[in-house]
mmCIF file of C-alpha atoms and ligand atoms in Angstrom:
data_model
loop_
_atom_site.group_PDB
_atom_site.id
_atom_site.type_symbol
_atom_site.label_atom_id
_atom_site.label_comp_id
_atom_site.label_asym_id
_atom_site.label_seq_id
_atom_site.Cartn_x
_atom_site.Cartn_y
_atom_site.Cartn_z
ATOM 1 C CA UNK P 413 0.028 0.231 0.038
ATOM 2 C CA UNK P 414 2.800 2.299 1.208
ATOM 3 C CA UNK P 415 4.523 1.399 -1.952
ATOM 4 C CA UNK P 416 1.826 1.915 -4.072
ATOM 5 C CA UNK P 417 1.233 5.408 -2.553
ATOM 6 C CA UNK P 418 4.901 6.443 -2.555
ATOM 7 C CA UNK P 419 4.755 5.610 -6.683
ATOM 8 C CA UNK P 420 1.630 7.553 -7.581
ATOM 9 C CA UNK P 421 2.996 10.899 -5.894
ATOM 10 C CA UNK P 422 6.182 10.253 -7.759
ATOM 11 C CA UNK P 423 4.721 9.911 -10.780
ATOM 12 C CA UNK P 424 2.252 12.413 -10.370
ATOM 13 C CA UNK P 425 4.778 14.885 -9.479
ATOM 14 C CA UNK P 426 6.876 13.669 -11.853
ATOM 15 C CA UNK P 427 4.100 14.312 -14.854
ATOM 16 C CA UNK P 428 4.048 18.197 -13.352
ATOM 17 C CA UNK P 429 7.876 18.490 -14.265
ATOM 18 C CA UNK P 430 8.543 16.399 -17.099
ATOM 19 C CA UNK P 431 5.405 17.722 -18.889
ATOM 20 C CA UNK P 432 6.955 20.856 -18.517
ATOM 21 C CA UNK P 433 10.088 20.103 -19.600
ATOM 22 C CA UNK P 434 8.901 18.432 -22.634
ATOM 23 C CA UNK P 435 7.177 21.529 -23.780
ATOM 24 C CA UNK P 436 10.262 23.840 -23.552
ATOM 25 C CA UNK P 437 11.717 21.768 -25.780
ATOM 26 C CA UNK P 438 9.060 21.842 -28.405
ATOM 27 C CA UNK P 439 7.416 25.273 -28.342
ATOM 28 C CA UNK P 440 8.682 28.661 -27.223
ATOM 29 C CA UNK P 441 9.163 29.786 -23.814
ATOM 30 C CA UNK P 442 5.783 31.811 -24.572
ATOM 31 C CA UNK P 443 3.835 28.839 -25.769
ATOM 32 C CA UNK P 444 4.501 26.705 -22.973
ATOM 33 C CA UNK P 445 3.459 29.183 -20.870
ATOM 34 C CA UNK P 446 0.180 29.376 -22.050
ATOM 35 C CA UNK P 447 0.043 25.481 -22.457
ATOM 36 C CA UNK P 448 0.881 25.283 -18.873
ATOM 37 C CA UNK P 449 -1.718 27.599 -17.955
ATOM 38 C CA UNK P 450 -4.117 25.060 -19.822
ATOM 39 C CA UNK P 451 -3.331 22.182 -17.506
ATOM 40 C CA UNK P 452 -4.672 20.348 -14.178
ATOM 41 C CA UNK P 453 -1.068 19.981 -11.912
ATOM 42 C CA UNK P 454 -1.074 18.869 -8.368
ATOM 43 C CA UNK P 455 2.707 19.074 -6.463
ATOM 44 C CA UNK P 456 3.740 18.458 -3.334
ATOM 45 C CA UNK P 457 5.626 20.096 -0.377
ATOM 46 C CA UNK P 458 6.274 19.416 3.192
ATOM 47 C CA UNK P 459 3.817 20.958 5.947
ATOM 48 C CA UNK P 460 5.636 20.250 9.108
ATOM 49 C CA UNK P 461 6.688 17.342 11.181
ATOM 50 C CA UNK P 462 3.832 16.236 14.044
ATOM 51 C CA UNK P 463 5.645 16.452 18.061
ATOM 52 C CA UNK P 464 6.439 12.158 17.241
ATOM 53 C CA UNK P 465 8.618 13.227 13.959
ATOM 54 C CA UNK P 466 5.582 12.449 11.388
ATOM 55 C CA UNK P 467 6.109 14.672 8.142
ATOM 56 C CA UNK P 468 2.711 16.310 7.208
ATOM 57 C CA UNK P 469 2.520 17.019 3.672
ATOM 58 C CA UNK P 470 0.653 20.036 1.740
ATOM 59 C CA UNK P 471 -0.585 19.182 -1.982
ATOM 60 C CA UNK P 472 -1.467 22.140 -4.052
ATOM 61 C CA UNK P 473 -3.447 21.354 -6.414
ATOM 62 C CA UNK P 474 -4.214 23.553 -9.110
ATOM 63 C CA UNK P 475 -6.583 24.361 -12.229
ATOM 64 C CA UNK P 476 -6.205 26.530 -15.256
ATOM 65 C CA UNK P 477 -8.389 29.023 -13.970
ATOM 66 C CA UNK P 478 -5.978 30.577 -11.171
ATOM 67 C CA UNK P 479 -8.319 28.379 -9.047
ATOM 68 C CA UNK P 480 -5.839 26.429 -6.312
ATOM 69 C CA UNK P 481 -6.858 24.071 -3.243
ATOM 70 C CA UNK P 482 -4.338 22.822 -1.207
ATOM 71 C CA UNK P 483 -4.809 20.049 1.445
ATOM 72 C CA UNK P 484 -3.364 18.334 3.582
ATOM 73 C CA UNK P 485 -2.977 14.951 5.464
ATOM 74 C CA UNK P 486 -3.416 16.254 9.198
ATOM 75 C CA UNK P 487 -6.899 16.043 9.869
ATOM 76 C CA UNK P 488 -7.676 15.801 5.840
ATOM 77 C CA UNK P 489 -7.505 19.152 6.054
ATOM 78 C CA UNK P 490 -8.473 22.382 3.234
ATOM 79 C CA UNK P 491 -5.908 24.461 4.621
ATOM 80 C CA UNK P 492 -6.711 26.757 1.460
ATOM 81 C CA UNK P 493 -8.708 28.049 -1.510
ATOM 82 C CA UNK P 494 -7.899 30.419 -3.897
ATOM 83 C CA UNK P 495 -10.049 32.156 -6.564
ATOM 84 C CA UNK P 496 -10.223 34.928 -8.841
ATOM 85 C CA UNK P 497 -12.394 38.003 -8.114
ATOM 86 C CA UNK P 498 -14.749 39.768 -10.918
ATOM 87 C CA UNK P 499 -11.337 41.531 -11.837
ATOM 88 C CA UNK P 500 -9.084 38.643 -11.765
ATOM 89 C CA UNK P 501 -7.952 39.226 -8.366
ATOM 90 C CA UNK P 502 -6.816 35.236 -6.381
ATOM 91 C CA UNK P 503 -7.355 35.436 -2.972
ATOM 92 C CA UNK P 504 -7.310 32.858 -0.402
ATOM 93 C CA UNK P 505 -11.056 32.990 0.459
ATOM 94 C CA UNK P 506 -10.574 30.430 3.253
ATOM 95 C CA UNK P 507 -9.841 30.888 7.084
ATOM 96 C CA UNK P 508 -6.917 28.798 8.722
ATOM 97 C CA UNK P 509 -3.438 28.987 9.648
ATOM 98 C CA UNK P 510 0.012 29.536 7.051
ATOM 99 C CA UNK P 511 1.542 26.603 9.517
ATOM 100 C CA UNK P 512 1.055 23.201 10.823
ATOM 101 C CA UNK P 513 1.932 24.563 14.255
ATOM 102 C CA UNK P 514 -1.215 26.613 13.918
ATOM 103 C CA UNK P 515 -3.555 23.666 13.507
ATOM 104 C CA UNK P 516 -1.885 22.005 15.972
ATOM 105 C CA UNK P 517 -3.037 24.286 18.420
ATOM 106 C CA UNK P 518 -6.892 24.739 19.799
ATOM 107 C CA UNK P 519 -8.938 25.878 16.713
ATOM 108 C CA UNK P 520 -12.301 25.546 15.878
ATOM 109 C CA UNK P 521 -12.397 23.234 12.674
ATOM 110 C CA UNK P 522 -10.582 25.660 9.894
ATOM 111 C CA UNK P 523 -11.134 23.551 6.946
ATOM 112 C CA UNK P 524 -10.875 20.067 8.686
ATOM 113 C CA UNK P 525 -12.941 16.979 7.631
ATOM 114 C CA UNK P 526 -15.261 16.084 10.591
ATOM 115 C CA UNK P 527 -16.153 12.385 11.567
ATOM 116 C CA UNK P 528 -16.912 10.172 13.132
ATOM 117 C CA UNK P 529 -19.561 12.318 13.333
ATOM 118 C CA UNK P 530 -20.000 15.593 12.991
ATOM 119 C CA UNK P 531 -21.989 17.878 15.014
ATOM 120 C CA UNK P 532 -23.331 17.528 18.385
ATOM 121 C CA UNK P 533 -25.115 14.058 19.977
ATOM 122 C CA UNK P 534 -26.900 15.436 22.897
ATOM 123 C CA UNK P 535 -25.489 13.989 26.166
ATOM 124 C CA UNK P 536 -23.091 12.232 23.970
ATOM 125 C CA UNK P 537 -24.941 8.891 24.013
ATOM 126 C CA UNK P 538 -27.185 7.270 21.927
ATOM 127 C CA UNK P 539 -28.673 3.185 21.349
ATOM 128 C CA UNK P 540 -28.205 1.410 18.444
ATOM 129 C CA UNK P 541 -29.064 -2.939 18.040
ATOM 130 C CA UNK P 542 -30.321 -2.557 22.336
ATOM 131 C CA UNK P 543 -27.379 -1.125 22.940
ATOM 132 C CA UNK P 544 -26.178 2.450 24.564
ATOM 133 C CA UNK P 545 -23.031 4.130 24.014
ATOM 134 C CA UNK P 546 -21.181 6.482 25.562
ATOM 135 C CA UNK P 547 -18.915 8.748 23.467
ATOM 136 C CA UNK P 548 -16.323 11.424 24.510
ATOM 137 C CA UNK P 549 -18.324 14.078 25.815
ATOM 138 C CA UNK P 550 -16.321 17.908 24.881
ATOM 139 C CA UNK P 551 -19.058 20.561 24.059
ATOM 140 C CA UNK P 552 -20.903 20.979 28.034
ATOM 141 C CA UNK P 553 -22.344 17.698 28.359
ATOM 142 C CA UNK P 554 -22.650 16.840 24.492
ATOM 143 C CA UNK P 555 -20.203 15.161 22.082
ATOM 144 C CA UNK P 556 -19.185 17.755 18.895
ATOM 145 C CA UNK P 557 -17.832 17.177 15.843
ATOM 146 C CA UNK P 558 -16.128 13.577 17.034
ATOM 147 C CA UNK P 559 -15.533 13.766 20.332
ATOM 148 C CA UNK P 560 -11.972 14.874 21.844
ATOM 149 C CA UNK P 561 -9.990 13.550 19.231
ATOM 150 C CA UNK P 562 -11.872 13.574 16.001
ATOM 151 C CA UNK P 563 -10.963 12.251 12.381
ATOM 152 C CA UNK P 564 -9.852 16.472 12.872
ATOM 153 C CA UNK P 565 -6.783 15.539 14.587
ATOM 154 C CA UNK P 566 -5.405 12.472 12.922
ATOM 155 C CA UNK P 567 -2.662 11.953 10.561
ATOM 156 C CA UNK P 568 -4.734 10.855 6.909
ATOM 157 C CA UNK P 569 -2.477 8.230 4.708
ATOM 158 C CA UNK P 570 -2.350 9.521 1.430
ATOM 159 C CA UNK P 571 -3.876 7.032 -0.977
ATOM 160 C CA UNK P 572 -3.596 8.484 -4.618
ATOM 161 C CA UNK P 573 -2.311 11.786 -5.487
ATOM 162 C CA UNK P 574 -3.349 12.294 -9.088
ATOM 163 C CA UNK P 575 -4.146 14.746 -12.164
ATOM 164 C CA UNK P 576 -5.348 14.421 -15.906
ATOM 165 C CA UNK P 577 -6.167 16.834 -18.305
ATOM 166 C CA UNK P 578 -9.910 17.629 -16.333
ATOM 167 C CA UNK P 579 -9.054 16.881 -12.739
ATOM 168 C CA UNK P 580 -6.161 16.665 -10.180
ATOM 169 C CA UNK P 581 -7.334 14.614 -6.786
ATOM 170 C CA UNK P 582 -5.758 13.605 -3.561
ATOM 171 C CA UNK P 583 -7.580 10.485 -1.773
ATOM 172 C CA UNK P 584 -6.700 10.289 1.912
ATOM 173 C CA UNK P 585 -7.872 7.549 4.419
ATOM 174 C CA UNK P 586 -8.231 6.443 7.747
ATOM 175 C CA UNK P 587 -9.109 3.246 10.128
ATOM 176 C CA UNK P 588 -11.009 4.585 13.201
ATOM 177 C CA UNK P 589 -10.503 2.054 15.639
ATOM 178 C CA UNK P 590 -13.872 0.388 17.454
ATOM 179 C CA UNK P 591 -14.188 2.216 20.601
ATOM 180 C CA UNK P 592 -12.176 4.964 19.258
ATOM 181 C CA UNK P 593 -14.192 7.859 21.249
ATOM 182 C CA UNK P 594 -17.349 5.768 22.274
ATOM 183 C CA UNK P 595 -17.785 4.544 18.705
ATOM 184 C CA UNK P 596 -18.555 1.249 18.185
ATOM 185 C CA UNK P 597 -17.009 -0.863 15.305
ATOM 186 C CA UNK P 598 -13.686 -0.276 12.601
ATOM 187 C CA UNK P 599 -15.029 2.413 10.161
ATOM 188 C CA UNK P 600 -12.424 2.298 7.172
ATOM 189 C CA UNK P 601 -12.882 5.733 6.033
ATOM 190 C CA UNK P 602 -11.934 7.643 3.043
ATOM 191 C CA UNK P 603 -12.422 11.285 1.778
ATOM 192 C CA UNK P 604 -11.720 12.523 -1.917
ATOM 193 C CA UNK P 605 -10.741 16.222 -3.029
ATOM 194 C CA UNK P 606 -10.892 16.732 -6.469
ATOM 195 C CA UNK P 607 -10.234 19.884 -8.252
ATOM 196 C CA UNK P 608 -11.576 20.019 -11.947
ATOM 197 C CA UNK P 609 -10.827 21.844 -14.877
ATOM 198 C CA UNK P 610 -14.474 24.271 -14.338
ATOM 199 C CA UNK P 611 -13.769 25.279 -11.337
ATOM 200 C CA UNK P 612 -15.032 22.724 -8.651
ATOM 201 C CA UNK P 613 -14.070 21.273 -5.531
ATOM 202 C CA UNK P 614 -15.617 17.989 -5.038
ATOM 203 C CA UNK P 615 -15.554 15.552 -2.104
ATOM 204 C CA UNK P 616 -16.686 12.285 -1.890
ATOM 205 C CA UNK P 617 -16.626 10.715 1.052
ATOM 206 C CA UNK P 618 -16.975 6.792 1.492
ATOM 207 C CA UNK P 619 -16.814 4.274 4.783
ATOM 208 C CA UNK P 620 -17.298 0.793 5.451
ATOM 209 C CA UNK P 621 -17.894 -0.911 9.037
ATOM 210 C CA UNK P 622 -17.401 -4.018 10.319
ATOM 211 C CA UNK P 623 -20.669 -3.391 13.126
ATOM 212 C CA UNK P 624 -23.483 -1.395 13.067
ATOM 213 C CA UNK P 625 -22.421 2.306 13.962
ATOM 214 C CA UNK P 626 -23.261 5.894 13.286
ATOM 215 C CA UNK P 627 -21.470 8.066 10.570
ATOM 216 C CA UNK P 628 -21.770 12.149 9.631
ATOM 217 C CA UNK P 629 -18.748 13.289 7.834
ATOM 218 C CA UNK P 630 -18.309 16.944 6.381
ATOM 219 C CA UNK P 631 -15.496 19.463 5.565
ATOM 220 C CA UNK P 632 -15.758 22.256 8.245
ATOM 221 C CA UNK P 633 -13.938 25.084 5.827
ATOM 222 C CA UNK P 634 -14.790 28.649 7.111
ATOM 223 C CA UNK P 635 -15.443 30.636 3.747
ATOM 224 C CA UNK P 636 -15.173 34.925 3.261
ATOM 225 C CA UNK P 637 -15.766 35.602 -0.311
ATOM 226 C CA UNK P 638 -14.334 38.857 0.235
ATOM 227 C CA UNK P 639 -11.488 36.965 1.154
ATOM 228 C CA UNK P 640 -10.417 35.585 5.017
ATOM 229 C CA UNK P 641 -9.300 37.818 7.867
ATOM 230 C CA UNK P 642 -11.167 40.708 5.227
ATOM 231 C CA UNK P 643 -14.256 41.744 7.527
ATOM 232 C CA UNK P 644 -17.135 40.108 8.714
ATOM 233 C CA UNK P 645 -19.506 38.640 6.392
ATOM 234 C CA UNK P 646 -22.696 39.865 6.721
ATOM 235 C CA UNK P 647 -22.638 41.449 3.838
ATOM 236 C CA UNK P 648 -22.874 38.200 1.823
ATOM 237 C CA UNK P 649 -26.311 37.438 -0.063
ATOM 238 C CA UNK P 650 -27.280 34.016 1.116
ATOM 239 C CA UNK P 651 -29.539 31.283 -0.644
ATOM 240 C CA UNK P 652 -30.224 28.206 1.059
ATOM 241 C CA UNK P 653 -32.241 25.162 -0.731
ATOM 242 C CA UNK P 654 -34.592 24.911 2.724
ATOM 243 C CA UNK P 655 -37.684 25.279 3.036
ATOM 244 C CA UNK P 656 -37.935 24.220 6.880
ATOM 245 C CA UNK P 657 -34.794 23.337 9.652
ATOM 246 C CA UNK P 658 -34.093 22.174 13.119
ATOM 247 C CA UNK P 659 -34.452 24.134 15.796
ATOM 248 C CA UNK P 660 -32.726 23.763 18.465
ATOM 249 C CA UNK P 661 -32.153 23.739 22.600
ATOM 250 C CA UNK P 662 -30.078 26.051 24.331
ATOM 251 C CA UNK P 663 -27.369 23.678 23.998
ATOM 252 C CA UNK P 664 -28.059 23.464 20.382
ATOM 253 C CA UNK P 665 -29.417 19.890 20.041
ATOM 254 C CA UNK P 666 -32.406 19.967 17.749
ATOM 255 C CA UNK P 667 -35.970 19.281 19.766
ATOM 256 C CA UNK P 668 -37.017 17.314 16.991
ATOM 257 C CA UNK P 669 -39.079 19.543 15.043
ATOM 258 C CA UNK P 670 -39.416 20.199 11.632
ATOM 259 C CA UNK P 671 -40.232 23.775 11.105
ATOM 260 C CA UNK P 672 -41.073 26.147 8.514
ATOM 261 C CA UNK P 673 -38.394 29.215 8.082
ATOM 262 C CA UNK P 674 -41.319 31.149 6.046
ATOM 263 C CA UNK P 675 -41.847 34.594 7.723
ATOM 264 C CA UNK P 676 -38.644 33.897 10.053
ATOM 265 C CA UNK P 677 -34.688 35.714 9.746
ATOM 266 C CA UNK P 678 -34.477 31.254 9.444
ATOM 267 C CA UNK P 679 -35.765 32.252 5.610
ATOM 268 C CA UNK P 680 -33.113 32.259 3.233
ATOM 269 C CA UNK P 681 -35.324 30.629 0.568
ATOM 270 C CA UNK P 682 -34.495 34.058 -1.651
ATOM 271 C CA UNK P 683 -30.569 35.735 -1.200
ATOM 272 C CA UNK P 684 -30.564 37.515 1.552
ATOM 273 C CA UNK P 685 -27.852 39.382 3.084
ATOM 274 C CA UNK P 686 -27.034 37.122 5.981
ATOM 275 C CA UNK P 687 -26.597 40.256 8.387
ATOM 276 C CA UNK P 688 -29.918 41.485 7.539
ATOM 277 C CA UNK P 689 -31.651 39.497 10.509
ATOM 278 C CA UNK P 690 -28.964 38.105 12.403
ATOM 279 C CA UNK P 691 -30.008 40.433 15.293
ATOM 280 C CA UNK P 692 -33.167 38.426 15.821
ATOM 281 C CA UNK P 693 -31.688 35.322 15.829
ATOM 282 C CA UNK P 694 -30.359 34.387 19.677
ATOM 283 C CA UNK P 695 -26.624 33.869 19.195
ATOM 284 C CA UNK P 696 -26.542 33.690 15.336
ATOM 285 C CA UNK P 697 -27.671 31.199 13.157
ATOM 286 C CA UNK P 698 -25.875 27.804 13.977
ATOM 287 C CA UNK P 699 -28.537 25.361 12.282
ATOM 288 C CA UNK P 700 -29.537 22.587 10.387
ATOM 289 C CA UNK P 701 -31.636 23.127 7.009
ATOM 290 C CA UNK P 702 -33.616 20.849 6.256
ATOM 291 C CA UNK P 703 -32.832 20.667 2.142
ATOM 292 C CA UNK P 704 -35.347 20.433 -0.130
ATOM 293 C CA UNK P 705 -34.000 17.543 -2.128
ATOM 294 C CA UNK P 706 -34.210 15.022 0.921
ATOM 295 C CA UNK P 707 -30.719 14.187 -0.106
ATOM 296 C CA UNK P 708 -29.368 10.862 -1.931
ATOM 297 C CA UNK P 709 -29.391 13.060 -5.333
ATOM 298 C CA UNK P 710 -26.443 15.846 -5.802
ATOM 299 C CA UNK P 711 -29.077 18.678 -5.811
ATOM 300 C CA UNK P 712 -28.305 22.372 -5.375
ATOM 301 C CA UNK P 713 -27.810 23.255 -1.496
ATOM 302 C CA UNK P 714 -26.572 26.709 -1.514
ATOM 303 C CA UNK P 715 -25.492 29.778 -3.312
ATOM 304 C CA UNK P 716 -23.598 33.149 -1.713
ATOM 305 C CA UNK P 717 -22.886 36.045 -3.483
ATOM 306 C CA UNK P 718 -20.408 38.308 -2.260
ATOM 307 C CA UNK P 719 -20.998 42.104 -3.801
ATOM 308 C CA UNK P 720 -17.633 44.041 -3.561
ATOM 309 C CA UNK P 721 -15.339 41.095 -5.633
ATOM 310 C CA UNK P 722 -18.269 39.439 -7.290
ATOM 311 C CA UNK P 723 -17.358 36.101 -6.100
ATOM 312 C CA UNK P 724 -20.254 33.075 -6.121
ATOM 313 C CA UNK P 725 -19.916 29.775 -4.255
ATOM 314 C CA UNK P 726 -22.411 27.528 -4.625
ATOM 315 C CA UNK P 727 -23.240 24.311 -2.780
ATOM 316 C CA UNK P 728 -24.349 20.833 -4.235
ATOM 317 C CA UNK P 729 -24.633 17.624 -1.924
ATOM 318 C CA UNK P 730 -26.543 14.526 -1.918
ATOM 319 C CA UNK P 731 -26.644 14.997 1.953
ATOM 320 C CA UNK P 732 -30.529 15.538 3.346
ATOM 321 C CA UNK P 733 -28.960 18.416 5.295
ATOM 322 C CA UNK P 734 -26.835 21.367 5.608
ATOM 323 C CA UNK P 735 -25.409 23.857 8.833
ATOM 324 C CA UNK P 736 -25.274 27.421 8.553
ATOM 325 C CA UNK P 737 -23.454 28.916 11.037
ATOM 326 C CA UNK P 738 -22.099 32.562 11.020
ATOM 327 C CA UNK P 739 -18.836 32.561 12.548
ATOM 328 C CA UNK P 740 -20.281 33.097 15.983
ATOM 329 C CA UNK P 741 -17.294 32.391 18.355
ATOM 330 C CA UNK P 742 -14.863 33.862 16.870
ATOM 331 C CA UNK P 743 -14.258 36.573 18.837
ATOM 332 C CA UNK P 744 -10.507 37.682 17.854
ATOM 333 C CA UNK P 745 -8.682 35.508 19.693
ATOM 334 C CA UNK P 746 -7.326 33.618 16.886
ATOM 335 C CA UNK P 747 -4.546 35.380 14.662
ATOM 336 C CA UNK P 748 -4.505 33.168 11.099
ATOM 337 C CA UNK P 749 -3.114 33.166 8.069
ATOM 338 C CA UNK P 750 -1.153 36.256 6.743
ATOM 339 C CA UNK P 751 -1.315 37.741 10.947
ATOM 340 C CA UNK P 752 -4.831 38.170 9.847
ATOM 341 C CA UNK P 753 -6.976 38.547 13.949
ATOM 342 C CA UNK P 754 -10.367 36.172 12.964
ATOM 343 C CA UNK P 755 -13.445 38.330 14.486
ATOM 344 C CA UNK P 756 -17.145 37.649 14.999
ATOM 345 C CA UNK P 757 -18.821 36.847 12.117
ATOM 346 C CA UNK P 758 -15.258 36.962 9.696
ATOM 347 C CA UNK P 759 -16.355 34.004 8.492
ATOM 348 C CA UNK P 760 -18.850 31.680 7.539
ATOM 349 C CA UNK P 761 -19.219 27.188 7.313
ATOM 350 C CA UNK P 762 -22.158 25.652 4.696
ATOM 351 C CA UNK P 763 -21.194 21.988 6.532
ATOM 352 C CA UNK P 764 -23.329 19.325 4.520
ATOM 353 C CA UNK P 765 -24.072 16.607 6.688
ATOM 354 C CA UNK P 766 -27.029 14.405 8.387
ATOM 355 C CA UNK P 767 -29.286 16.309 11.214
ATOM 356 C CA UNK P 768 -27.778 16.603 14.442
ATOM 357 C CA UNK P 769 -28.341 14.637 17.105
ATOM 358 C CA UNK P 770 -29.988 12.033 14.357
ATOM 359 C CA UNK P 771 -28.644 8.861 16.330
ATOM 360 C CA UNK P 772 -31.385 9.462 19.108
ATOM 361 C CA UNK P 773 -33.751 10.829 16.461
ATOM 362 C CA UNK P 774 -35.644 8.375 15.175
ATOM 363 C CA UNK P 775 -37.819 10.633 12.999
ATOM 364 C CA UNK P 776 -34.686 11.770 11.247
ATOM 365 C CA UNK P 777 -33.056 10.295 7.930
ATOM 366 C CA UNK P 778 -30.880 7.467 9.115
ATOM 367 C CA UNK P 779 -26.873 7.423 10.309
ATOM 368 C CA UNK P 780 -26.806 4.107 10.550
ATOM 369 C CA UNK P 781 -24.509 1.664 9.284
ATOM 370 C CA UNK P 782 -23.908 -1.965 8.834
ATOM 371 C CA UNK P 783 -21.562 -3.854 8.088
ATOM 372 C CA UNK P 784 -21.537 -4.591 4.316
ATOM 373 C CA UNK P 785 -22.681 -1.185 3.685
ATOM 374 C CA UNK P 786 -21.239 1.350 1.976
ATOM 375 C CA UNK P 787 -21.333 4.881 3.250
ATOM 376 C CA UNK P 788 -21.053 7.483 0.264
ATOM 377 C CA UNK P 789 -21.923 11.043 0.173
ATOM 378 C CA UNK P 790 -20.810 13.721 -2.311
ATOM 379 C CA UNK P 791 -20.705 17.310 -1.947
ATOM 380 C CA UNK P 792 -19.233 19.811 -4.474
ATOM 381 C CA UNK P 793 -18.763 23.630 -3.920
ATOM 382 C CA UNK P 794 -18.403 25.632 -7.613
ATOM 383 C CA UNK P 795 -16.814 28.734 -7.946
ATOM 384 C CA UNK P 796 -17.710 31.912 -10.710
ATOM 385 C CA UNK P 797 -17.946 35.677 -10.497
ATOM 386 C CA UNK P 798 -20.838 37.758 -11.843
HETATM 387 C C1 LIG N 1370 -21.247 24.376 14.961
HETATM 388 C C2 LIG N 1370 -20.778 25.131 15.953
HETATM 389 C C3 LIG N 1370 -19.573 25.293 16.634
HETATM 390 C C4 LIG N 1370 -18.496 25.157 15.671
HETATM 391 C C5 LIG N 1370 -17.363 25.295 15.715
HETATM 392 C C6 LIG N 1370 -20.103 24.090 13.778
HETATM 393 O O1 LIG N 1370 -20.544 23.397 13.178
HETATM 394 O O2 LIG N 1370 -22.328 24.225 14.273
HETATM 395 O O3 LIG N 1370 -21.786 25.342 17.139
HETATM 396 O O4 LIG N 1370 -18.851 26.001 17.492
HETATM 397 O O5 LIG N 1370 -18.777 24.513 14.471
HETATM 398 O O6 LIG N 1370 -17.227 24.041 16.597
#
């Protein structure tokens, strides 16, 4: 496996280098520049070392239109995503850190893959096949984002790195052992990040188990389409393809009710700025929306437009829900990339997911995965300008 992985990396990196060299021999410098820009490419570099000396690698996926996605294998994290604005000016639109050390400090899940169960499980307990499982509690009495050491805090294995004419992709995998953070079953999971020539970042999630368990994985990127650290996101216009949401109690655990957004500040069925009614929502937005698609097929979940730069991000997903979090707990205590201080509402998250606390809510779509079954979900972020 390890040999195969090393081989793939060497192949990918060599492809980029060799391809470039060949062109210089057969074309003028100017022509080769133009040709190079038309290609998908992947480069890799060392991002830092874990306290035990393990090296962490940063992969840069580039497309011909100036989009760059950087992914590292610690936490299978999306470290940055650069896109052009309407004038072609390229900026990083995700919050995070310049170095691995930043990610090793306590932070609110910048860009990471969250698992085994994204979002909250009330009291960190649930019943499965007549057995009560007790999970690590790390959010008051509740379990949040996989527990104390979730998928965001482990080193993932790099299985495959490859680029072709239309895509550049990195596949990462992780074995979450039976009993980890209290979950039953050895869960083998993988995440593939694919950048496409037509300006999409696609994330494919897969998992298999050897014992009945619960799974709900997502990516926890914080977005600011005007550029990371540039200010708050209250002027972004948001559309959510959801007529309903799941109201929560004071601990942010769904009450079980599925409520219409109509005639309330929760309604984003028509584009509205995030800030227009945020004062009417206690604590700010931190809610799971019930997508109109019902899940199961790739469908439009959200569209965000940032008027000053013209950037547009659309999110398509096979998941039935999306957590809209308006960065309420950012408080200026974290200094991120390029020395930018992340204050309240400086980023927002749109986490595609199954509903929070589903293991305790029989009426919510099931998150149970049984041996022999395959968990597969897809989320696509599409970038453009207007
Ligand atoms: C949750 C928030 C939480 C944030 C960072 C979001 O997914 O909904 O309540 O504060 O993650 O942990």
